[in-house]
């Protein structure tokens, strides 16, 4: 790794059967997606099973929010959200950071726990989405976490 901001971020989305509206994840995801894109980072969306994530359906209920509306109007972003890759096809060495949108009991799933361990063992940043403060931004936090891990 270099001293620059990481270039690849894995966003782990909740599986299709998990509703995330109550946790505020759709707004956090939309805001974070564009913060990372605007910083020039490559984002890869994954979920335990792959495919459609509950986040997409939940976002449709929040179209009155400008950031969510922007993401839902972005055909490329919608495609990425609808076609997340299965976690089993993720190679942690290809990423610098893992951001978890999966919550609660889903985090205890063996595949997710293994991915978290692999990221941490590799000195990579692992961030729970609910701990992200939009006012502070996540890119500086990722950079600081990776600097400490070296």
PDB file of N, CA and C in Angstrom, residues 2 14 16 21-22 36 39 45 47 67 70 78 92 108 124 138:
ATOM      1  N   UNK A   2       0.330   2.304  -0.519  1.00  0.00           N
ATOM      2  CA  UNK A   2       1.053   3.567  -0.536  1.00  0.00           C
ATOM      3  C   UNK A   2       0.429   4.510   0.471  1.00  0.00           C
ATOM      4  N   UNK A  14     -26.586  -5.462   2.574  1.00  0.00           N
ATOM      5  CA  UNK A  14     -27.399  -6.520   3.183  1.00  0.00           C
ATOM      6  C   UNK A  14     -28.026  -7.384   2.106  1.00  0.00           C
ATOM      7  N   UNK A  16     -30.989  -9.662   0.246  1.00  0.00           N
ATOM      8  CA  UNK A  16     -32.311  -9.297  -0.250  1.00  0.00           C
ATOM      9  C   UNK A  16     -33.395  -9.327   0.818  1.00  0.00           C
ATOM     10  N   UNK A  21     -34.346   0.174   5.881  1.00  0.00           N
ATOM     11  CA  UNK A  21     -34.859   1.544   5.959  1.00  0.00           C
ATOM     12  C   UNK A  21     -34.751   2.102   7.364  1.00  0.00           C
ATOM     13  N   UNK A  22     -35.107   1.325   8.358  1.00  0.00           N
ATOM     14  CA  UNK A  22     -35.107   1.832   9.722  1.00  0.00           C
ATOM     15  C   UNK A  22     -33.714   2.235  10.193  1.00  0.00           C
ATOM     16  N   UNK A  36     -17.259   8.661  -2.344  1.00  0.00           N
ATOM     17  CA  UNK A  36     -16.161   7.820  -2.823  1.00  0.00           C
ATOM     18  C   UNK A  36     -15.919   8.012  -4.317  1.00  0.00           C
ATOM     19  N   UNK A  39     -14.206  11.202  -5.045  1.00  0.00           N
ATOM     20  CA  UNK A  39     -12.798  11.159  -4.640  1.00  0.00           C
ATOM     21  C   UNK A  39     -11.968  10.304  -5.605  1.00  0.00           C
ATOM     22  N   UNK A  45     -19.659  -3.333  -5.217  1.00  0.00           N
ATOM     23  CA  UNK A  45     -20.764  -3.673  -4.330  1.00  0.00           C
ATOM     24  C   UNK A  45     -20.915  -5.187  -4.270  1.00  0.00           C
ATOM     25  N   UNK A  47     -22.768  -8.566  -1.802  1.00  0.00           N
ATOM     26  CA  UNK A  47     -23.667  -9.022  -0.737  1.00  0.00           C
ATOM     27  C   UNK A  47     -23.399 -10.501  -0.545  1.00  0.00           C
ATOM     28  N   UNK A  67     -29.992  13.238  -2.620  1.00  0.00           N
ATOM     29  CA  UNK A  67     -28.877  12.324  -2.866  1.00  0.00           C
ATOM     30  C   UNK A  67     -29.401  10.962  -3.316  1.00  0.00           C
ATOM     31  N   UNK A  70     -30.628  11.279  -6.828  1.00  0.00           N
ATOM     32  CA  UNK A  70     -29.502  11.299  -7.764  1.00  0.00           C
ATOM     33  C   UNK A  70     -29.026   9.881  -8.058  1.00  0.00           C
ATOM     34  N   UNK A  78     -27.540   2.279 -10.365  1.00  0.00           N
ATOM     35  CA  UNK A  78     -28.672   1.355 -10.176  1.00  0.00           C
ATOM     36  C   UNK A  78     -28.296  -0.058 -10.599  1.00  0.00           C
ATOM     37  N   UNK A  92     -10.165 -10.534  -0.951  1.00  0.00           N
ATOM     38  CA  UNK A  92      -9.891  -9.378  -0.096  1.00  0.00           C
ATOM     39  C   UNK A  92      -8.602  -8.664  -0.478  1.00  0.00           C
ATOM     40  N   UNK A 108     -22.865 -11.997  11.776  1.00  0.00           N
ATOM     41  CA  UNK A 108     -22.379 -13.240  12.374  1.00  0.00           C
ATOM     42  C   UNK A 108     -22.298 -14.377  11.361  1.00  0.00           C
ATOM     43  N   UNK A 124      -6.142  -3.850   6.678  1.00  0.00           N
ATOM     44  CA  UNK A 124      -7.027  -3.010   5.869  1.00  0.00           C
ATOM     45  C   UNK A 124      -8.130  -2.418   6.737  1.00  0.00           C
ATOM     46  N   UNK A 138     -15.812  10.022   4.853  1.00  0.00           N
ATOM     47  CA  UNK A 138     -15.195   8.730   5.135  1.00  0.00           C
ATOM     48  C   UNK A 138     -13.809   8.594   4.516  1.00  0.00           C
TER      49      UNK A 138
END
